[in-house]
Amino acid sequence: MTDQSVTRIHVAGSAGTDPYDVLVGRGLLGELPGLVGDRARRVALIHPVTLATHAEALREDLDAHGYATTVLPVPDAEGAKSAQVAADCWEALGRAGFTRTDVVVGVGGGATSDLAGFVAASWLRGVRWIAVPTTVLGMVDAAVGGKTGINTGAGKNLVGAFHPPAGVLCDLTTLDTLPVHDYAGGLAEIIKAGFIADPVILDLIETDPRAARSPHGPHTAQLVERSIRVKADVVSCDLKESGLREILNYGHTLAHAIEKNERYTWRHGAAVSVGMVFAAQLGLLTGHLDERTVRRHSSVLGSVGLPLSYRGDQWPKLLDTMKVDKKSRGDLLRFIVLDGLARPTVLEGPDPDVLAAAYREVSA
């Protein structure tokens, strides 16, 4: 049972998929068996090794409700998103006799959600899955929208599938023990939602940046809920990134290149922070964005402890990586920039000299 009111955010089905709800509140983990439902007999619980105790509590609850639960520990963070880890999960599902009516549950951060969703999408060409995100990043980004995937040597998330979850449980109590750097990293995606769609998010953070860095801050629930609503509205209209959904990639083109360059040792939110500062500069240099909003990027992101720059000598490598970004079309580089606050647009084929100039502004 929950220990206070629950916010339900509805994500409408699109592209032939079923709608689902994202539940946000405190003390929600007891809701998991209800989401699994009566048709399932088996549950696969995929979790990072660091959440073994948390996963065991969920297993006991699922077992008590009559499900045969298979617990699948995987590496922490981006280390989970490999073809080998996915294959290990498939083998475990086969040994457990997993059928089309059974359910995969992903418990953990964004990387675990990406992996669990991909395993569910590819097993028997698609079984139901439920996301139980335990980080800010997982709650506001990876768990919502149905983009699942793993990494390869060529880049991040280049292998995957669109496979929305059957439900999402965002239990805010799981954030209480999250390390401060992980918590702050998740704020990058919240701030992104503020710049592309909901400026109230920026206002709330600017009111008290220090409080925004804490799960016990007065606006935590509102920041999480507002960010989820931004994503829910977008993916309800465009599941498969055929148009509108691209705006959710604001700052991500450079961010993914930085992550690959750092062999995924950088937190995703840290890379997205630098990516948004770069995108703001790119918007300014191409006549899209005003200087005040550009400065606001650095101000808001810096106020919560996120990085604003990256190594200047890495530009050639980063540019090569960005050329294989999912938004690219052939040799045409494409970036999301802002025409103004909450007015995202696509910038196609920017001049290479302009790109380099924008990167110089974020070079350490």
XYZ file of C-alpha atoms in Angstrom, residues 254 258 274 278 281 285 310-315 318 354-364:
24
model
C 27.286 15.754 -28.181
C 31.295 12.337 -24.840
C 27.735 19.810 -21.447
C 26.954 23.310 -26.580
C 25.884 28.077 -28.158
C 25.713 31.244 -33.443
C 34.764 19.199 -21.824
C 38.282 18.715 -23.204
C 39.022 20.931 -26.179
C 41.474 18.542 -27.832
C 38.759 15.900 -28.298
C 36.698 17.759 -30.893
C 33.620 13.784 -30.964
C 30.113 27.055 -36.723
C 30.115 23.676 -34.981
C 33.766 24.082 -34.064
C 33.138 27.608 -32.803
C 30.270 26.438 -30.608
C 32.466 23.682 -29.184
C 35.247 26.172 -28.373
C 32.778 27.891 -26.056
C 32.413 24.698 -23.987
C 36.056 23.583 -24.169
C 37.828 23.229 -20.853
